[in-house]
mmCIF file of C-alpha atoms in Angstrom:
data_model
loop_
_atom_site.group_PDB
_atom_site.id
_atom_site.type_symbol
_atom_site.label_atom_id
_atom_site.label_comp_id
_atom_site.label_asym_id
_atom_site.label_seq_id
_atom_site.Cartn_x
_atom_site.Cartn_y
_atom_site.Cartn_z
ATOM 1 C CA UNK A 1 43.546 28.360 -4.247
ATOM 2 C CA UNK A 2 41.490 27.938 -7.405
ATOM 3 C CA UNK A 3 37.692 27.888 -7.375
ATOM 4 C CA UNK A 4 37.640 24.165 -8.164
ATOM 5 C CA UNK A 5 40.177 23.440 -5.423
ATOM 6 C CA UNK A 6 38.167 25.493 -2.934
ATOM 7 C CA UNK A 7 35.042 23.555 -3.841
ATOM 8 C CA UNK A 8 36.871 20.255 -3.357
ATOM 9 C CA UNK A 9 38.198 21.375 0.037
ATOM 10 C CA UNK A 10 34.722 22.413 1.126
ATOM 11 C CA UNK A 11 33.507 18.915 0.244
ATOM 12 C CA UNK A 12 36.196 17.398 2.463
ATOM 13 C CA UNK A 13 38.404 16.300 -0.443
ATOM 14 C CA UNK A 14 42.050 16.824 0.488
ATOM 15 C CA UNK A 15 43.654 15.838 -2.813
ATOM 16 C CA UNK A 16 43.614 16.859 -6.467
ATOM 17 C CA UNK A 17 40.802 15.009 -8.208
ATOM 18 C CA UNK A 18 42.494 15.584 -11.543
ATOM 19 C CA UNK A 19 45.579 13.632 -10.472
ATOM 20 C CA UNK A 20 43.409 10.746 -9.323
ATOM 21 C CA UNK A 21 41.487 10.906 -12.600
ATOM 22 C CA UNK A 22 44.687 10.666 -14.635
ATOM 23 C CA UNK A 23 45.995 7.783 -12.534
ATOM 24 C CA UNK A 24 42.780 5.750 -12.750
ATOM 25 C CA UNK A 25 42.504 6.207 -16.508
ATOM 26 C CA UNK A 26 45.868 4.456 -16.751
ATOM 27 C CA UNK A 27 45.433 1.908 -13.936
ATOM 28 C CA UNK A 28 41.776 1.007 -14.569
ATOM 29 C CA UNK A 29 40.918 1.839 -18.192
ATOM 30 C CA UNK A 30 37.607 1.108 -19.862
ATOM 31 C CA UNK A 31 35.319 3.430 -17.883
ATOM 32 C CA UNK A 32 34.021 6.488 -19.727
ATOM 33 C CA UNK A 33 32.847 9.771 -18.280
ATOM 34 C CA UNK A 34 33.938 12.376 -15.748
ATOM 35 C CA UNK A 35 35.217 11.201 -12.373
ATOM 36 C CA UNK A 36 32.950 12.273 -9.490
ATOM 37 C CA UNK A 37 34.358 12.153 -5.947
ATOM 38 C CA UNK A 38 32.258 12.420 -2.781
ATOM 39 C CA UNK A 39 33.564 12.355 0.787
ATOM 40 C CA UNK A 40 31.623 9.954 3.032
ATOM 41 C CA UNK A 41 30.501 10.658 6.581
ATOM 42 C CA UNK A 42 32.451 7.634 7.820
ATOM 43 C CA UNK A 43 36.200 7.156 7.920
ATOM 44 C CA UNK A 44 37.032 9.344 10.923
ATOM 45 C CA UNK A 45 40.519 7.813 10.997
ATOM 46 C CA UNK A 46 41.214 6.937 7.369
ATOM 47 C CA UNK A 47 39.374 9.328 4.999
ATOM 48 C CA UNK A 48 36.894 7.507 2.757
ATOM 49 C CA UNK A 49 35.396 8.615 -0.554
ATOM 50 C CA UNK A 50 32.813 7.386 -3.058
ATOM 51 C CA UNK A 51 34.001 7.393 -6.671
ATOM 52 C CA UNK A 52 31.776 7.318 -9.738
ATOM 53 C CA UNK A 53 32.477 7.395 -13.450
ATOM 54 C CA UNK A 54 29.387 6.659 -15.529
ATOM 55 C CA UNK A 55 27.981 3.337 -14.296
ATOM 56 C CA UNK A 56 31.248 2.405 -12.551
ATOM 57 C CA UNK A 57 31.479 2.928 -8.784
ATOM 58 C CA UNK A 58 34.109 2.272 -6.118
ATOM 59 C CA UNK A 59 35.186 3.343 -2.633
ATOM 60 C CA UNK A 60 38.575 4.940 -1.983
ATOM 61 C CA UNK A 61 40.323 4.763 1.388
ATOM 62 C CA UNK A 62 43.498 6.715 2.095
ATOM 63 C CA UNK A 63 45.695 7.752 4.969
ATOM 64 C CA UNK A 64 44.964 11.155 6.518
ATOM 65 C CA UNK A 65 47.290 14.075 5.989
ATOM 66 C CA UNK A 66 49.755 15.254 8.603
ATOM 67 C CA UNK A 67 52.256 13.407 10.757
ATOM 68 C CA UNK A 68 51.159 9.826 11.505
ATOM 69 C CA UNK A 69 51.985 7.603 14.443
ATOM 70 C CA UNK A 70 54.113 4.553 13.615
ATOM 71 C CA UNK A 71 51.943 1.607 12.463
ATOM 72 C CA UNK A 72 48.781 3.762 12.509
ATOM 73 C CA UNK A 73 46.466 4.198 9.500
ATOM 74 C CA UNK A 74 48.015 1.131 7.848
ATOM 75 C CA UNK A 75 45.796 0.936 4.797
ATOM 76 C CA UNK A 76 48.147 -1.598 3.206
ATOM 77 C CA UNK A 77 47.061 -3.986 5.949
ATOM 78 C CA UNK A 78 43.414 -3.156 5.248
ATOM 79 C CA UNK A 79 43.895 -4.067 1.610
ATOM 80 C CA UNK A 80 45.716 -7.256 2.523
ATOM 81 C CA UNK A 81 43.026 -8.502 4.890
ATOM 82 C CA UNK A 82 40.247 -7.678 2.416
ATOM 83 C CA UNK A 83 42.115 -9.692 -0.204
ATOM 84 C CA UNK A 84 42.509 -12.620 2.203
ATOM 85 C CA UNK A 85 38.824 -12.623 3.212
ATOM 86 C CA UNK A 86 37.386 -12.106 -0.252
ATOM 87 C CA UNK A 87 36.110 -15.677 -0.673
ATOM 88 C CA UNK A 88 35.651 -16.519 3.006
ATOM 89 C CA UNK A 89 32.621 -16.806 5.278
ATOM 90 C CA UNK A 90 33.273 -13.219 6.440
ATOM 91 C CA UNK A 91 31.574 -10.774 4.032
ATOM 92 C CA UNK A 92 33.819 -7.921 2.863
ATOM 93 C CA UNK A 93 33.929 -5.514 -0.094
ATOM 94 C CA UNK A 94 36.086 -6.857 -2.926
ATOM 95 C CA UNK A 95 39.487 -5.105 -3.102
ATOM 96 C CA UNK A 96 40.134 -3.525 -6.501
ATOM 97 C CA UNK A 97 43.465 -1.682 -6.497
ATOM 98 C CA UNK A 98 46.244 -0.592 -4.132
ATOM 99 C CA UNK A 99 48.519 2.387 -4.805
ATOM 100 C CA UNK A 100 51.606 2.917 -2.655
ATOM 101 C CA UNK A 101 52.736 5.987 -4.637
ATOM 102 C CA UNK A 102 52.119 8.969 -2.354
ATOM 103 C CA UNK A 103 52.714 11.357 -5.259
ATOM 104 C CA UNK A 104 49.229 10.626 -6.616
ATOM 105 C CA UNK A 105 47.100 11.749 -3.653
ATOM 106 C CA UNK A 106 49.644 12.707 -1.026
ATOM 107 C CA UNK A 107 49.321 9.368 0.773
ATOM 108 C CA UNK A 108 48.942 5.707 -0.245
ATOM 109 C CA UNK A 109 45.374 4.633 -0.991
ATOM 110 C CA UNK A 110 43.280 1.737 -2.211
ATOM 111 C CA UNK A 111 39.999 1.110 -3.998
ATOM 112 C CA UNK A 112 37.359 -1.427 -3.081
ATOM 113 C CA UNK A 113 33.922 -2.455 -4.238
ATOM 114 C CA UNK A 114 31.034 -0.174 -3.304
ATOM 115 C CA UNK A 115 28.401 -2.302 -1.645
ATOM 116 C CA UNK A 116 24.726 -1.451 -1.481
ATOM 117 C CA UNK A 117 23.152 -1.647 1.933
ATOM 118 C CA UNK A 118 22.379 -0.007 5.244
ATOM 119 C CA UNK A 119 24.891 1.384 7.738
ATOM 120 C CA UNK A 120 23.639 2.511 11.150
ATOM 121 C CA UNK A 121 25.229 5.202 13.292
ATOM 122 C CA UNK A 122 23.896 3.668 16.503
ATOM 123 C CA UNK A 123 23.169 0.240 17.939
ATOM 124 C CA UNK A 124 19.472 1.128 18.277
ATOM 125 C CA UNK A 125 19.107 0.886 14.471
ATOM 126 C CA UNK A 126 16.382 3.556 14.066
ATOM 127 C CA UNK A 127 13.657 2.823 11.556
ATOM 128 C CA UNK A 128 13.970 -0.968 11.791
ATOM 129 C CA UNK A 129 11.082 -3.177 12.944
ATOM 130 C CA UNK A 130 11.754 -5.090 16.207
ATOM 131 C CA UNK A 131 11.705 -8.545 14.592
ATOM 132 C CA UNK A 132 14.131 -7.393 11.903
ATOM 133 C CA UNK A 133 16.340 -5.725 14.511
ATOM 134 C CA UNK A 134 16.524 -8.960 16.493
ATOM 135 C CA UNK A 135 17.508 -10.906 13.362
ATOM 136 C CA UNK A 136 20.138 -8.273 12.527
ATOM 137 C CA UNK A 137 21.699 -8.664 15.967
ATOM 138 C CA UNK A 138 21.815 -12.406 15.338
ATOM 139 C CA UNK A 139 23.528 -11.727 12.010
ATOM 140 C CA UNK A 140 26.063 -9.368 13.588
ATOM 141 C CA UNK A 141 26.989 -11.878 16.291
ATOM 142 C CA UNK A 142 27.192 -14.711 13.772
ATOM 143 C CA UNK A 143 29.488 -12.647 11.554
ATOM 144 C CA UNK A 144 31.801 -11.969 14.484
ATOM 145 C CA UNK A 145 31.828 -15.683 15.324
ATOM 146 C CA UNK A 146 32.653 -16.521 11.685
ATOM 147 C CA UNK A 147 35.577 -14.108 11.788
ATOM 148 C CA UNK A 148 37.016 -15.612 14.957
ATOM 149 C CA UNK A 149 36.464 -19.173 13.711
ATOM 150 C CA UNK A 150 38.308 -18.481 10.466
ATOM 151 C CA UNK A 151 41.499 -20.433 9.755
ATOM 152 C CA UNK A 152 43.681 -17.348 9.323
ATOM 153 C CA UNK A 153 46.675 -19.461 8.339
ATOM 154 C CA UNK A 154 44.765 -21.032 5.456
ATOM 155 C CA UNK A 155 43.953 -17.599 3.983
ATOM 156 C CA UNK A 156 47.567 -16.432 4.141
ATOM 157 C CA UNK A 157 47.487 -14.385 7.343
ATOM 158 C CA UNK A 158 49.763 -16.487 9.556
ATOM 159 C CA UNK A 159 52.156 -13.530 9.891
ATOM 160 C CA UNK A 160 49.483 -10.863 10.309
ATOM 161 C CA UNK A 161 50.360 -10.266 13.977
ATOM 162 C CA UNK A 162 53.410 -10.253 16.188
ATOM 163 C CA UNK A 163 54.182 -13.150 18.562
ATOM 164 C CA UNK A 164 54.042 -12.755 22.320
ATOM 165 C CA UNK A 165 51.390 -11.738 24.836
ATOM 166 C CA UNK A 166 48.776 -9.815 22.871
ATOM 167 C CA UNK A 167 47.358 -7.883 25.802
ATOM 168 C CA UNK A 168 50.779 -6.802 27.108
ATOM 169 C CA UNK A 169 51.815 -5.544 23.680
ATOM 170 C CA UNK A 170 48.529 -3.761 23.031
ATOM 171 C CA UNK A 171 48.491 -2.157 26.466
ATOM 172 C CA UNK A 172 52.025 -0.852 25.909
ATOM 173 C CA UNK A 173 51.266 0.422 22.409
ATOM 174 C CA UNK A 174 48.039 2.227 23.267
ATOM 175 C CA UNK A 175 49.454 3.620 26.532
ATOM 176 C CA UNK A 176 52.284 5.175 24.531
ATOM 177 C CA UNK A 177 49.747 6.700 22.182
ATOM 178 C CA UNK A 178 47.818 8.138 25.107
ATOM 179 C CA UNK A 179 51.055 9.716 26.381
ATOM 180 C CA UNK A 180 51.364 11.498 23.007
ATOM 181 C CA UNK A 181 47.698 12.521 22.788
ATOM 182 C CA UNK A 182 47.174 13.910 26.265
ATOM 183 C CA UNK A 183 47.126 17.684 26.765
ATOM 184 C CA UNK A 184 48.334 17.641 30.372
ATOM 185 C CA UNK A 185 48.537 15.556 33.532
ATOM 186 C CA UNK A 186 44.890 16.338 34.354
ATOM 187 C CA UNK A 187 43.554 15.767 30.808
ATOM 188 C CA UNK A 188 41.638 12.545 31.527
ATOM 189 C CA UNK A 189 42.336 11.190 35.036
ATOM 190 C CA UNK A 190 39.853 8.326 34.592
ATOM 191 C CA UNK A 191 41.918 7.063 31.678
ATOM 192 C CA UNK A 192 45.082 7.198 33.797
ATOM 193 C CA UNK A 193 43.322 5.123 36.453
ATOM 194 C CA UNK A 194 42.211 2.603 33.842
ATOM 195 C CA UNK A 195 45.763 2.252 32.488
ATOM 196 C CA UNK A 196 47.116 1.627 35.985
ATOM 197 C CA UNK A 197 44.380 -0.927 36.740
ATOM 198 C CA UNK A 198 44.959 -2.838 33.504
ATOM 199 C CA UNK A 199 48.728 -2.851 33.943
ATOM 200 C CA UNK A 200 48.384 -4.878 37.148
ATOM 201 C CA UNK A 201 46.007 -7.471 35.674
ATOM 202 C CA UNK A 202 47.287 -8.500 32.232
ATOM 203 C CA UNK A 203 46.042 -12.075 31.635
ATOM 204 C CA UNK A 204 48.113 -14.805 30.037
ATOM 205 C CA UNK A 205 46.285 -16.515 27.167
ATOM 206 C CA UNK A 206 47.498 -18.191 23.991
ATOM 207 C CA UNK A 207 44.111 -17.935 22.232
ATOM 208 C CA UNK A 208 44.686 -16.411 18.819
ATOM 209 C CA UNK A 209 42.294 -15.372 16.039
ATOM 210 C CA UNK A 210 41.951 -12.811 13.293
ATOM 211 C CA UNK A 211 40.472 -9.762 15.028
ATOM 212 C CA UNK A 212 38.802 -6.755 13.440
ATOM 213 C CA UNK A 213 39.806 -4.319 16.179
ATOM 214 C CA UNK A 214 36.731 -2.070 15.954
ATOM 215 C CA UNK A 215 33.779 -4.439 15.617
ATOM 216 C CA UNK A 216 30.952 -1.924 16.092
ATOM 217 C CA UNK A 217 27.584 -1.454 14.420
ATOM 218 C CA UNK A 218 28.965 1.479 12.420
ATOM 219 C CA UNK A 219 31.375 -0.874 10.667
ATOM 220 C CA UNK A 220 28.654 -3.312 9.583
ATOM 221 C CA UNK A 221 26.776 -2.947 6.313
ATOM 222 C CA UNK A 222 23.446 -4.760 6.214
ATOM 223 C CA UNK A 223 21.486 -5.880 3.170
ATOM 224 C CA UNK A 224 19.147 -3.119 1.869
ATOM 225 C CA UNK A 225 16.026 -5.021 2.972
ATOM 226 C CA UNK A 226 17.073 -8.314 4.598
ATOM 227 C CA UNK A 227 18.580 -8.861 8.094
ATOM 228 C CA UNK A 228 21.939 -9.962 6.704
ATOM 229 C CA UNK A 229 25.442 -8.538 7.006
ATOM 230 C CA UNK A 230 26.752 -7.934 3.485
ATOM 231 C CA UNK A 231 30.054 -6.342 4.448
ATOM 232 C CA UNK A 232 32.344 -5.740 7.413
ATOM 233 C CA UNK A 233 34.091 -2.394 6.926
ATOM 234 C CA UNK A 234 37.065 -0.431 8.284
ATOM 235 C CA UNK A 235 39.795 -3.026 8.929
ATOM 236 C CA UNK A 236 42.444 -0.496 9.958
ATOM 237 C CA UNK A 237 42.959 -2.019 13.421
ATOM 238 C CA UNK A 238 42.780 -5.655 12.333
ATOM 239 C CA UNK A 239 45.482 -8.043 13.540
ATOM 240 C CA UNK A 240 46.008 -11.476 15.025
ATOM 241 C CA UNK A 241 44.976 -11.200 18.636
ATOM 242 C CA UNK A 242 42.578 -12.325 21.307
ATOM 243 C CA UNK A 243 38.990 -12.596 20.007
ATOM 244 C CA UNK A 244 37.486 -11.388 23.284
ATOM 245 C CA UNK A 245 38.811 -7.919 22.512
ATOM 246 C CA UNK A 246 36.453 -7.766 19.529
ATOM 247 C CA UNK A 247 33.668 -9.202 21.670
ATOM 248 C CA UNK A 248 34.258 -6.616 24.394
ATOM 249 C CA UNK A 249 34.348 -3.792 21.854
ATOM 250 C CA UNK A 250 31.156 -5.046 20.238
ATOM 251 C CA UNK A 251 29.333 -5.322 23.561
ATOM 252 C CA UNK A 252 30.345 -1.872 24.811
ATOM 253 C CA UNK A 253 26.993 -0.660 23.529
ATOM 254 C CA UNK A 254 25.140 -2.156 26.505
ATOM 255 C CA UNK A 255 27.207 0.105 28.820
ATOM 256 C CA UNK A 256 27.274 3.292 26.729
ATOM 257 C CA UNK A 257 24.624 5.996 26.373
ATOM 258 C CA UNK A 258 22.958 6.788 23.054
ATOM 259 C CA UNK A 259 25.177 9.883 22.609
ATOM 260 C CA UNK A 260 28.310 7.850 23.347
ATOM 261 C CA UNK A 261 28.959 6.213 19.973
ATOM 262 C CA UNK A 262 25.334 5.146 19.704
ATOM 263 C CA UNK A 263 25.069 3.004 22.832
ATOM 264 C CA UNK A 264 22.014 1.273 24.272
ATOM 265 C CA UNK A 265 22.091 2.288 27.926
ATOM 266 C CA UNK A 266 18.626 3.226 29.174
ATOM 267 C CA UNK A 267 16.728 2.037 26.094
ATOM 268 C CA UNK A 268 13.791 -0.455 26.260
ATOM 269 C CA UNK A 269 15.744 -3.324 24.697
ATOM 270 C CA UNK A 270 13.011 -5.977 24.679
ATOM 271 C CA UNK A 271 10.552 -3.550 23.112
ATOM 272 C CA UNK A 272 13.100 -2.740 20.402
ATOM 273 C CA UNK A 273 13.856 -6.396 19.694
ATOM 274 C CA UNK A 274 17.424 -6.097 21.001
ATOM 275 C CA UNK A 275 18.723 -9.060 23.017
ATOM 276 C CA UNK A 276 20.174 -8.695 26.477
ATOM 277 C CA UNK A 277 23.956 -8.608 26.574
ATOM 278 C CA UNK A 278 24.065 -12.039 28.216
ATOM 279 C CA UNK A 279 21.847 -13.616 25.545
ATOM 280 C CA UNK A 280 23.838 -11.984 22.755
ATOM 281 C CA UNK A 281 27.138 -13.187 24.206
ATOM 282 C CA UNK A 282 25.950 -16.743 24.857
ATOM 283 C CA UNK A 283 24.887 -17.078 21.230
ATOM 284 C CA UNK A 284 28.271 -15.801 20.083
ATOM 285 C CA UNK A 285 30.142 -18.210 22.394
ATOM 286 C CA UNK A 286 28.129 -21.108 21.021
ATOM 287 C CA UNK A 287 28.655 -20.201 17.379
ATOM 288 C CA UNK A 288 32.356 -19.440 17.811
ATOM 289 C CA UNK A 289 33.014 -22.527 19.914
ATOM 290 C CA UNK A 290 34.604 -20.214 22.466
ATOM 291 C CA UNK A 291 36.027 -21.845 25.592
ATOM 292 C CA UNK A 292 36.899 -18.543 27.268
ATOM 293 C CA UNK A 293 34.412 -16.014 28.585
ATOM 294 C CA UNK A 294 34.721 -12.269 28.761
ATOM 295 C CA UNK A 295 35.956 -10.861 32.073
ATOM 296 C CA UNK A 296 36.081 -7.387 33.566
ATOM 297 C CA UNK A 297 39.618 -7.060 32.212
ATOM 298 C CA UNK A 298 38.406 -7.478 28.631
ATOM 299 C CA UNK A 299 35.611 -4.968 29.134
ATOM 300 C CA UNK A 300 37.924 -2.385 30.706
ATOM 301 C CA UNK A 301 40.551 -2.992 28.033
ATOM 302 C CA UNK A 302 37.981 -2.253 25.316
ATOM 303 C CA UNK A 303 36.973 0.988 27.055
ATOM 304 C CA UNK A 304 40.670 1.912 27.299
ATOM 305 C CA UNK A 305 41.145 1.339 23.573
ATOM 306 C CA UNK A 306 38.029 3.374 22.792
ATOM 307 C CA UNK A 307 39.229 6.240 24.969
ATOM 308 C CA UNK A 308 42.696 6.414 23.406
ATOM 309 C CA UNK A 309 41.307 6.098 19.882
ATOM 310 C CA UNK A 310 38.866 8.941 20.552
ATOM 311 C CA UNK A 311 41.681 11.086 21.958
ATOM 312 C CA UNK A 312 43.495 10.496 18.673
ATOM 313 C CA UNK A 313 40.455 11.738 16.749
ATOM 314 C CA UNK A 314 40.524 14.885 18.895
ATOM 315 C CA UNK A 315 44.218 15.495 18.255
ATOM 316 C CA UNK A 316 43.757 15.175 14.496
ATOM 317 C CA UNK A 317 40.774 17.528 14.707
ATOM 318 C CA UNK A 318 42.810 20.104 16.626
ATOM 319 C CA UNK A 319 45.540 19.847 13.989
ATOM 320 C CA UNK A 320 43.020 20.547 11.235
ATOM 321 C CA UNK A 321 42.992 16.995 9.862
ATOM 322 C CA UNK A 322 39.517 16.021 11.074
ATOM 323 C CA UNK A 323 36.726 15.691 8.522
ATOM 324 C CA UNK A 324 33.956 16.860 10.856
ATOM 325 C CA UNK A 325 34.300 20.490 11.990
ATOM 326 C CA UNK A 326 33.771 19.474 15.628
ATOM 327 C CA UNK A 327 36.037 16.389 15.557
ATOM 328 C CA UNK A 328 38.159 17.783 18.388
ATOM 329 C CA UNK A 329 35.168 18.323 20.680
ATOM 330 C CA UNK A 330 33.545 14.981 19.847
ATOM 331 C CA UNK A 331 36.821 13.125 20.246
ATOM 332 C CA UNK A 332 37.508 14.608 23.678
ATOM 333 C CA UNK A 333 33.947 13.949 24.797
ATOM 334 C CA UNK A 334 34.097 10.295 23.759
ATOM 335 C CA UNK A 335 37.564 9.844 25.259
ATOM 336 C CA UNK A 336 36.204 10.990 28.616
ATOM 337 C CA UNK A 337 33.060 8.867 28.267
ATOM 338 C CA UNK A 338 34.958 5.663 27.460
ATOM 339 C CA UNK A 339 37.421 6.291 30.284
ATOM 340 C CA UNK A 340 34.622 6.981 32.768
ATOM 341 C CA UNK A 341 32.805 3.771 31.817
ATOM 342 C CA UNK A 342 36.044 1.825 32.136
ATOM 343 C CA UNK A 343 36.816 3.321 35.523
ATOM 344 C CA UNK A 344 33.302 2.482 36.751
ATOM 345 C CA UNK A 345 33.892 -1.184 35.891
ATOM 346 C CA UNK A 346 36.971 -1.295 38.130
ATOM 347 C CA UNK A 347 35.256 -0.021 41.274
ATOM 348 C CA UNK A 348 35.650 -2.513 44.092
ATOM 349 C CA UNK A 349 38.019 -4.758 42.122
#
């Protein structure tokens, strides 16, 4: 490996910058200067990079290396949904370019606008004043309501999901993934209990909306100084589905500890300016015009999805495809935490 390649690898860059440079000079001419590539701390599933050439900036998202599960890491869908939402009430980065040619970087990739703003690793939003934090929670809930109220057919996404019972299909898909991720029959018994519990209680609902799939604080970018959402990020899991899955995923924070994906459990919420879960949800229901309310099934289902997704992060880390050096450990820890929280919700039911 050359010195420049070693330096790139150490920075978490798993492709040849020179090949990307050559491609972009042809595909997006008019920008002078050397291409600078920086791996971001986000993008645990789909690697994400900041690009800069002179005054020009962009964000690159690509599939990870290695063998991928069918339908996973579908960045073509990310690019499609960003294109559909570009002029909607849901704020997203503007899509710039999609490349399906894996010869350039080893996998397909796309470029999008680089927004300026704040991204928080935890729901406690450290460093924010309580009144601003309260307004930012209002903005997050309102953005989720705007997403679920969107006329997805009018923006060209009528075929963005498969027909049939959403929960049954999702439970089958993610259960199959768990079967591939697990390291043995005793890997995560709480998750096995959650799968069994969910399988006996799949609800029948024809409610359909465009869903983000991972609507957490980490995937929100807020204005640099104002309590406004300027961009919803990471649309890898987006599809047409039941909006309460997003709601359940978003409200997991009230049942997770601070070291479990930045949860809120045990924190002085009123002192921090953070609404109670009930108040947050009632405001969302009102803004979204929601006729259905979240049940234990939705909450457990969200924990199940979080557990399987985290197990996937661990597997990629063990295979050497994780960006963080401890991705395997963190993934396994979160998989157990999500499963434990889900199992606790089922007690007595």
